[in-house]
Coordinates of C-alpha atoms and ligand atoms in Angstrom, one line a residue:
M1 CA 139.6 104.8 77.1
T2 CA 140.5 101.2 76.2
Q3 CA 140.6 101.9 72.6
S4 CA 144.1 103.2 71.8
A5 CA 143.1 104.8 68.6
F6 CA 140.4 106.9 70.3
S7 CA 141.7 109.5 72.8
Y8 CA 141.1 113.0 74.1
V9 CA 142.9 116.0 72.8
D10 CA 142.1 119.1 74.9
D11 CA 139.0 117.5 76.2
V12 CA 137.6 116.6 72.7
L13 CA 137.4 112.9 71.9
H14 CA 139.5 112.2 68.6
A15 CA 139.6 109.1 66.3
E16 CA 143.2 109.0 65.2
G17 CA 143.8 112.7 64.2
V18 CA 140.2 113.7 63.4
S19 CA 137.9 115.3 66.2
A20 CA 134.8 113.1 66.8
A21 CA 132.8 116.4 67.2
S22 CA 133.8 117.3 63.6
L23 CA 132.9 113.9 62.2
A24 CA 129.3 114.2 63.9
E25 CA 129.0 117.8 62.4
Q26 CA 130.1 116.5 58.8
F27 CA 128.3 113.2 58.7
G28 CA 125.5 113.5 61.1
T29 CA 124.4 111.0 64.0
P30 CA 124.2 108.2 64.8
L31 CA 127.4 107.5 63.1
Y32 CA 129.8 104.5 63.2
V33 CA 133.4 105.5 63.2
Y34 CA 136.3 103.1 62.5
S35 CA 140.0 103.6 62.8
R36 CA 142.3 102.0 60.1
S37 CA 145.1 102.0 62.4
A38 CA 143.4 100.1 65.0
L39 CA 142.1 97.5 62.5
T40 CA 145.7 97.2 61.2
E41 CA 147.2 96.9 64.7
A42 CA 144.9 94.2 65.7
Y43 CA 145.5 92.2 62.6
H44 CA 149.3 92.6 63.0
A45 CA 149.2 91.2 66.5
Y46 CA 147.7 88.0 65.0
A47 CA 150.0 87.9 61.9
D48 CA 153.3 88.8 63.7
A49 CA 152.6 85.8 66.2
C50 CA 151.9 83.5 63.2
D51 CA 155.0 84.7 61.2
G52 CA 157.3 81.8 60.2
R53 CA 154.6 79.3 61.6
R54 CA 152.3 77.1 59.6
A55 CA 149.2 79.3 60.6
K56 CA 146.6 81.3 58.8
I57 CA 144.2 84.1 59.8
H58 CA 140.7 84.1 58.5
V59 CA 138.8 87.2 59.5
A60 CA 135.3 86.4 60.6
V61 CA 133.2 88.6 58.3
K62 CA 130.1 88.6 60.4
A63 CA 131.7 90.9 63.0
N64 CA 132.0 93.7 60.7
S65 CA 131.2 93.2 57.0
N66 CA 131.8 96.8 55.7
L67 CA 133.7 96.7 52.5
A68 CA 136.2 99.2 53.5
V69 CA 136.9 97.3 56.7
L70 CA 137.3 93.9 54.8
N71 CA 139.4 95.6 52.3
V72 CA 141.9 96.9 54.9
F73 CA 142.3 93.1 56.0
A74 CA 142.4 92.1 52.4
R75 CA 145.4 94.4 51.7
L76 CA 147.1 93.0 54.8
G77 CA 146.9 89.4 53.3
A78 CA 143.9 88.1 55.5
G79 CA 141.9 85.2 54.5
F80 CA 138.2 85.4 55.5
D81 CA 135.7 83.3 57.3
I82 CA 132.0 83.4 55.9
V83 CA 128.7 82.4 56.9
S84 CA 126.6 83.0 53.9
A85 CA 126.9 83.6 50.1
G86 CA 126.2 87.2 50.9
E87 CA 129.3 87.5 52.8
L88 CA 131.3 85.7 50.0
A89 CA 130.1 88.3 47.7
R90 CA 131.3 91.0 50.1
V91 CA 134.7 89.3 50.5
L92 CA 135.1 89.3 46.7
A93 CA 133.9 93.0 46.2
A94 CA 136.4 94.0 48.9
G95 CA 139.3 92.5 47.1
G96 CA 139.5 89.2 49.1
K97 CA 140.1 85.9 47.5
A98 CA 137.8 82.8 47.4
E99 CA 140.9 80.5 47.8
N100 CA 141.7 82.2 51.1
T101 CA 138.1 81.8 52.4
V102 CA 136.4 79.2 54.6
F103 CA 132.6 78.8 54.6
S104 CA 131.2 78.1 58.1
G105 CA 127.6 78.1 59.2
V106 CA 125.1 75.5 60.4
G107 CA 122.6 75.9 57.5
K108 CA 124.1 76.5 54.2
T109 CA 121.7 76.1 51.2
A110 CA 122.5 74.1 48.3
A111 CA 122.6 77.4 46.2
E112 CA 125.1 78.9 48.6
M113 CA 127.3 75.6 48.4
R114 CA 127.1 75.8 44.7
E115 CA 128.2 79.5 44.6
A116 CA 131.0 78.9 47.0
L117 CA 132.2 75.8 45.2
D118 CA 132.1 77.8 41.6
A119 CA 134.2 80.6 43.3
G120 CA 136.6 78.2 44.6
V121 CA 136.6 78.6 48.4
K122 CA 139.4 76.9 50.3
C123 CA 137.1 74.9 52.7
F124 CA 133.6 74.1 53.8
N125 CA 133.3 73.7 57.6
V126 CA 130.4 71.4 57.6
E127 CA 128.5 70.7 60.8
S128 CA 126.1 67.7 60.1
I129 CA 125.8 64.4 58.3
P130 CA 122.8 65.7 56.3
E131 CA 125.0 68.7 55.2
L132 CA 127.7 66.5 54.1
H133 CA 125.3 64.7 51.8
A134 CA 124.0 67.9 50.5
L135 CA 127.4 69.1 49.8
N136 CA 128.5 65.9 48.2
E137 CA 125.4 66.1 45.8
V138 CA 126.1 69.7 44.9
A139 CA 129.8 68.8 44.1
K140 CA 128.7 65.9 42.1
A141 CA 126.4 68.0 40.0
A142 CA 129.2 70.6 39.5
G143 CA 131.7 67.7 38.7
K144 CA 133.9 68.8 41.5
K145 CA 135.3 67.8 44.8
A146 CA 134.5 70.0 47.8
P147 CA 137.2 70.5 50.3
V148 CA 135.9 69.8 53.7
S149 CA 136.5 70.2 57.5
L150 CA 134.1 69.1 60.1
R151 CA 133.2 71.3 62.7
V152 CA 133.4 69.2 65.9
N153 CA 131.8 70.3 69.1
P154 CA 134.4 69.6 71.7
D155 CA 132.0 70.2 74.6
V156 CA 134.1 72.5 76.6
D157 CA 132.8 75.5 78.6
A158 CA 134.1 78.7 77.2
K159 CA 132.6 80.6 80.2
T160 CA 131.0 83.3 78.4
H161 CA 127.5 84.5 77.9
P162 CA 124.9 81.6 77.1
Y163 CA 124.0 83.2 73.9
I164 CA 127.7 83.4 72.5
S165 CA 128.7 80.0 74.0
T166 CA 128.8 77.5 71.3
G167 CA 131.0 74.6 72.2
L168 CA 128.7 72.9 74.6
K169 CA 126.8 69.8 73.9
S170 CA 123.5 71.7 74.2
N171 CA 124.2 74.1 71.3
K172 CA 123.1 73.7 67.8
F173 CA 126.6 73.8 66.4
G174 CA 128.9 71.3 65.2
V175 CA 129.1 67.5 65.2
A176 CA 128.9 65.9 68.6
F177 CA 132.5 64.9 69.8
A178 CA 131.3 61.4 70.5
D179 CA 129.8 61.1 66.8
A180 CA 132.9 62.8 65.2
R181 CA 135.0 59.7 64.2
A182 CA 132.1 58.0 62.6
T183 CA 131.2 61.0 60.7
Y184 CA 134.7 61.6 59.5
A185 CA 134.4 57.8 58.2
Q186 CA 131.3 58.7 56.4
A187 CA 132.5 61.8 54.9
G188 CA 135.7 60.0 53.6
A189 CA 133.5 57.5 51.9
M190 CA 131.6 60.2 49.9
S191 CA 132.9 60.5 46.3
N192 CA 132.9 64.2 45.9
L193 CA 134.3 65.2 49.2
D194 CA 137.8 65.8 49.9
V195 CA 138.3 65.7 53.8
I196 CA 141.1 68.1 54.6
G197 CA 140.6 69.6 58.0
I198 CA 139.0 69.8 61.4
D199 CA 137.5 72.8 63.2
C200 CA 135.8 74.1 66.2
H201 CA 134.4 77.4 67.5
I202 CA 133.7 77.4 71.1
G203 CA 132.2 80.8 71.8
S204 CA 132.7 84.3 71.8
Q205 CA 134.0 87.1 74.2
I206 CA 136.3 84.4 75.7
T207 CA 138.7 85.9 78.2
E208 CA 140.9 82.8 79.1
I209 CA 143.2 80.6 77.0
S210 CA 142.4 77.3 79.0
P211 CA 139.1 76.7 77.3
Y212 CA 141.0 76.8 73.9
L213 CA 143.7 74.4 75.2
D214 CA 141.1 72.0 76.2
A215 CA 139.3 72.3 72.9
V216 CA 142.6 71.8 71.1
D217 CA 143.5 68.8 73.0
K218 CA 140.2 67.1 72.2
L219 CA 140.5 67.9 68.5
L220 CA 144.1 66.6 68.3
D221 CA 142.9 63.3 70.1
L222 CA 140.5 62.9 67.3
V223 CA 142.7 63.9 64.7
E224 CA 145.0 61.0 65.8
Q225 CA 142.0 58.5 65.6
I226 CA 140.8 59.8 62.3
E227 CA 144.2 59.5 60.8
A228 CA 144.5 56.0 62.2
D229 CA 141.3 55.4 60.2
G230 CA 143.0 56.5 57.1
A231 CA 142.1 60.1 56.8
Q232 CA 144.5 62.9 56.2
I233 CA 144.0 66.1 58.3
R234 CA 146.0 69.0 56.9
H235 CA 144.6 71.8 59.0
V236 CA 143.3 72.4 62.5
D237 CA 141.0 75.4 62.7
V238 CA 140.5 76.5 66.2
G239 CA 137.9 79.1 65.5
G240 CA 137.5 82.7 66.8
G241 CA 136.1 84.0 69.9
L242 CA 138.8 85.8 71.7
G243 CA 137.3 88.5 73.9
I244 CA 138.3 92.2 74.2
T245 CA 138.0 94.8 77.0
Y246 CA 134.7 96.4 77.1
D247 CA 134.8 97.4 80.7
D248 CA 137.3 95.7 83.1
E249 CA 137.7 92.3 81.3
T250 CA 141.3 91.1 81.0
P251 CA 141.5 88.8 78.0
P252 CA 144.8 87.5 76.9
D253 CA 147.0 89.6 74.6
I254 CA 146.4 88.5 71.1
G255 CA 150.1 87.6 70.5
D256 CA 150.4 85.7 73.6
F257 CA 147.3 83.8 72.9
V258 CA 148.4 82.8 69.3
R259 CA 151.8 81.8 70.5
T260 CA 150.3 79.8 73.4
L261 CA 148.2 77.9 71.1
L262 CA 150.8 77.3 68.3
A263 CA 153.2 76.1 71.0
H264 CA 150.6 73.7 72.5
V265 CA 149.9 72.0 69.1
E266 CA 153.6 71.7 68.5
K267 CA 154.2 70.2 72.0
R268 CA 151.3 67.7 71.1
G269 CA 153.5 66.6 68.1
H270 CA 151.2 68.2 65.4
G271 CA 153.5 71.1 64.5
Q272 CA 153.4 69.8 60.7
R273 CA 149.7 70.9 60.5
E274 CA 148.5 74.3 59.5
V275 CA 146.5 76.1 62.2
Y276 CA 143.8 78.5 61.2
F277 CA 142.4 81.2 63.5
E278 CA 139.0 82.9 62.8
P279 CA 138.9 86.2 64.8
G280 CA 136.1 88.5 64.5
R281 CA 135.5 90.6 67.6
S282 CA 139.2 90.9 68.6
L283 CA 140.1 92.4 65.2
V284 CA 137.2 95.0 65.0
G285 CA 135.6 95.5 68.4
N286 CA 137.9 98.1 69.7
A287 CA 138.4 99.6 66.3
G288 CA 135.1 101.4 66.4
V289 CA 132.8 103.6 68.3
L290 CA 129.2 104.8 67.8
L291 CA 128.6 108.7 67.9
T292 CA 125.2 109.8 69.0
R293 CA 123.7 112.9 70.1
V294 CA 121.7 113.7 73.2
E295 CA 118.1 114.6 72.4
Y296 CA 116.5 115.0 75.8
L297 CA 117.2 114.7 79.5
K298 CA 114.4 113.0 81.3
P299 CA 114.6 113.2 85.0
G300 CA 112.4 110.6 86.9
E301 CA 111.7 109.5 90.5
E302 CA 113.5 106.4 90.2
K303 CA 115.7 106.9 87.1
N304 CA 117.1 109.6 85.2
F305 CA 117.3 109.1 81.5
V306 CA 119.4 110.4 78.7
I307 CA 117.5 109.8 75.3
V308 CA 119.9 109.9 72.5
D309 CA 119.4 109.4 68.8
A310 CA 120.9 106.0 68.4
A311 CA 118.9 103.0 69.5
M312 CA 118.7 99.3 69.7
N313 CA 118.1 99.1 66.1
D314 CA 121.6 100.7 65.6
L315 CA 123.4 98.7 68.3
A316 CA 121.6 95.5 69.4
R317 CA 124.1 94.2 71.8
P318 CA 122.9 95.8 75.0
A319 CA 119.2 94.8 74.3
M320 CA 120.2 91.2 73.2
Y321 CA 122.9 90.2 75.4
E322 CA 122.8 92.9 78.2
A323 CA 126.2 93.7 76.9
F324 CA 128.2 96.4 78.5
H325 CA 129.6 99.3 76.3
R326 CA 131.5 102.2 78.0
I327 CA 129.7 105.6 77.1
V328 CA 131.9 108.8 77.1
P329 CA 131.2 112.4 76.1
V330 CA 132.6 113.5 73.1
V331 CA 133.5 116.8 74.6
K332 CA 134.1 116.9 78.3
R333 CA 132.1 119.2 80.4
A334 CA 133.2 120.6 83.7
A335 CA 129.7 120.3 85.2
Q336 CA 128.0 118.3 87.7
A337 CA 127.6 114.6 86.7
H338 CA 124.4 112.8 87.5
V339 CA 123.5 109.1 87.0
Y340 CA 121.4 108.2 84.0
D341 CA 120.2 105.3 82.0
V342 CA 121.2 106.0 78.4
V343 CA 118.2 104.9 76.1
G344 CA 117.1 105.3 72.4
P345 CA 113.8 106.3 70.9
V346 CA 112.5 103.0 70.0
C347 CA 109.2 101.9 71.5
E348 CA 110.6 99.0 73.6
S349 CA 111.7 99.0 77.3
G350 CA 114.6 96.8 76.0
D351 CA 115.9 99.8 74.1
W352 CA 118.7 100.9 76.3
L353 CA 122.5 101.4 75.6
G354 CA 123.8 101.8 79.0
R355 CA 122.5 101.7 82.5
D356 CA 123.4 103.7 85.6
R357 CA 126.0 105.8 83.9
E358 CA 127.6 108.9 85.6
L359 CA 127.5 111.6 82.9
A360 CA 127.7 115.4 82.8
V361 CA 125.4 116.1 79.7
E362 CA 123.2 118.6 78.3
P363 CA 120.8 118.2 75.2
G364 CA 122.7 118.5 72.0
D365 CA 125.9 117.1 73.5
L366 CA 127.5 114.1 71.6
L367 CA 128.2 110.8 73.3
A368 CA 130.5 108.0 72.1
I369 CA 129.5 104.4 72.6
C370 CA 132.8 102.5 72.8
S371 CA 134.0 99.2 71.5
A372 CA 131.1 99.1 68.9
G373 CA 133.4 98.0 66.0
A374 CA 132.1 94.3 66.4
Y375 CA 128.5 93.2 66.0
G376 CA 127.5 96.9 65.8
F377 CA 126.5 98.0 62.4
V378 CA 126.1 94.4 61.1
M379 CA 123.3 93.6 63.6
S380 CA 121.5 96.9 62.9
S381 CA 118.0 96.9 61.8
N382 CA 115.3 99.1 60.4
Y383 CA 112.9 98.6 63.3
N384 CA 110.7 101.6 63.9
T385 CA 111.5 102.5 60.1
R386 CA 114.8 104.1 61.3
P387 CA 117.4 104.3 58.3
R388 CA 120.6 102.5 59.4
A389 CA 123.5 104.8 60.5
A390 CA 126.3 106.0 58.3
E391 CA 129.9 104.5 58.6
V392 CA 133.0 106.4 58.4
M393 CA 136.7 105.0 58.4
V394 CA 139.5 107.4 59.7
D395 CA 143.1 107.1 58.5
H396 CA 145.3 109.4 60.2
E397 CA 144.0 113.1 59.5
R398 CA 141.6 111.8 56.9
A399 CA 138.0 110.6 57.3
R400 CA 136.1 108.8 54.5
L401 CA 132.4 108.1 54.3
V402 CA 132.4 104.1 53.7
R403 CA 128.7 103.7 53.9
E404 CA 126.1 106.3 53.3
R405 CA 123.4 107.0 55.7
E406 CA 120.2 105.2 54.6
E407 CA 117.3 107.3 53.5
V408 CA 113.7 106.7 54.6
K409 CA 112.4 106.2 51.1
Q410 CA 114.9 103.4 50.6
L411 CA 113.4 101.5 53.4
F412 CA 110.0 100.9 51.6
A413 CA 111.2 101.1 48.1
G414 CA 110.6 97.4 47.6
E415 CA 107.1 97.6 48.9
S416 CA 103.8 97.9 47.2
I417 CA 100.0 98.3 48.1
L418 CA 97.3 96.1 46.7
P419 CA 95.8 97.5 43.5
E420 CA 92.2 97.6 45.0
Ligands
LIG1 C1 131.2 84.2 64.8 C2 132.3 83.2 64.4 C3 133.5 83.6 64.5 C4 134.1 85.0 65.1 O1 133.9 85.0 66.3 P1 134.4 86.2 67.3 O2 134.0 86.0 68.7 O3 133.8 87.6 66.6 O4 135.9 86.1 67.3 C5 134.6 82.6 64.1 N1 134.3 81.4 63.6 C6 132.9 81.1 63.6 C7 132.6 79.7 62.9 C8 131.9 82.0 64.0 O5 130.6 81.5 64.0

């Protein structure tokens, strides 16, 4: 296992001190299981490397927004990175603070801006000139000044999947590098904006440091120009995107990554600035698994299938990005293994969770889909009128239900039929 909090004890997979088989028994399947110690350990890897430095960690809420998960981070002193008013509400409900929260996203509505302004978020990461105008208007109406950073697109190749690469010219994100200086000048002239920072986010599941160093270099070049124009940039936000090991990837160690970046900023003579990190996946990805039960084995001429009770609506990443997730038995069997595609019951050929996997399984067995803590539950849907899975957090020997399994009747509770 690449997930330290999940390991076998006498051939039974455990989450910390709790058997995964007993969790499935108690809470049913499909079931998301998170480890508090894994969340804590990953956060500490960032925080320890930032210790004594002018650096802040803002947890990217969109990777896993369960209140219990956010609360673990809030208690550890984390800030948050949100992309909607909904996520702001979650942060506040989980004990996070607006003044430690930055608001990212390419399409913030005026209503969302107003909510975030009233709550007192630390910074709006703005992505376009029209958005600057909109925020300036909202702030004027509220009689406030909105703290602003511009998300600049540094046009570096993060060498990741096209759907999760965000720092290239062809992406919808950020202000084009060539336009950034002029955009800062415009922002600086708006009466109800307070320009305080610069940010970027170059992609996700990045397994090398070099694209970050390239991006930081371009950002700092720009900062020097902008300040020559009279602005004052207090913080440099390098975004998130650090990768994790799903299979055999070898991303940099979190502490090394943070220290290398901070050292680079210092070497460039910008050590007085605060550096913000916005990690999502690297905090939560390997802190979670998805447990599922085998319904049927279906041998075929070309392919053998294991049909399980989890599906693309529960974990969309394989269908969406052809993402690889390790799939392991919850109880190891000493039987002959066969090669299977692991698929769900949803009526789509894209509904697969793993391809060509060697497994020794029987109907009724439990499987764990690994590295499912990031972009797992948060991307789940009710497609095929499937209730969303329950979520459990394990803390040493204890397991707590942190989200109830949905019931079918909830799924159409807001619907109605025509009166005649
Ligand atoms: C998605 C996102 C993140 C987090 O990305 P990870 O790959 O999960 O670390 C951080 N910042 C912004 C602006 C994002 O959109």
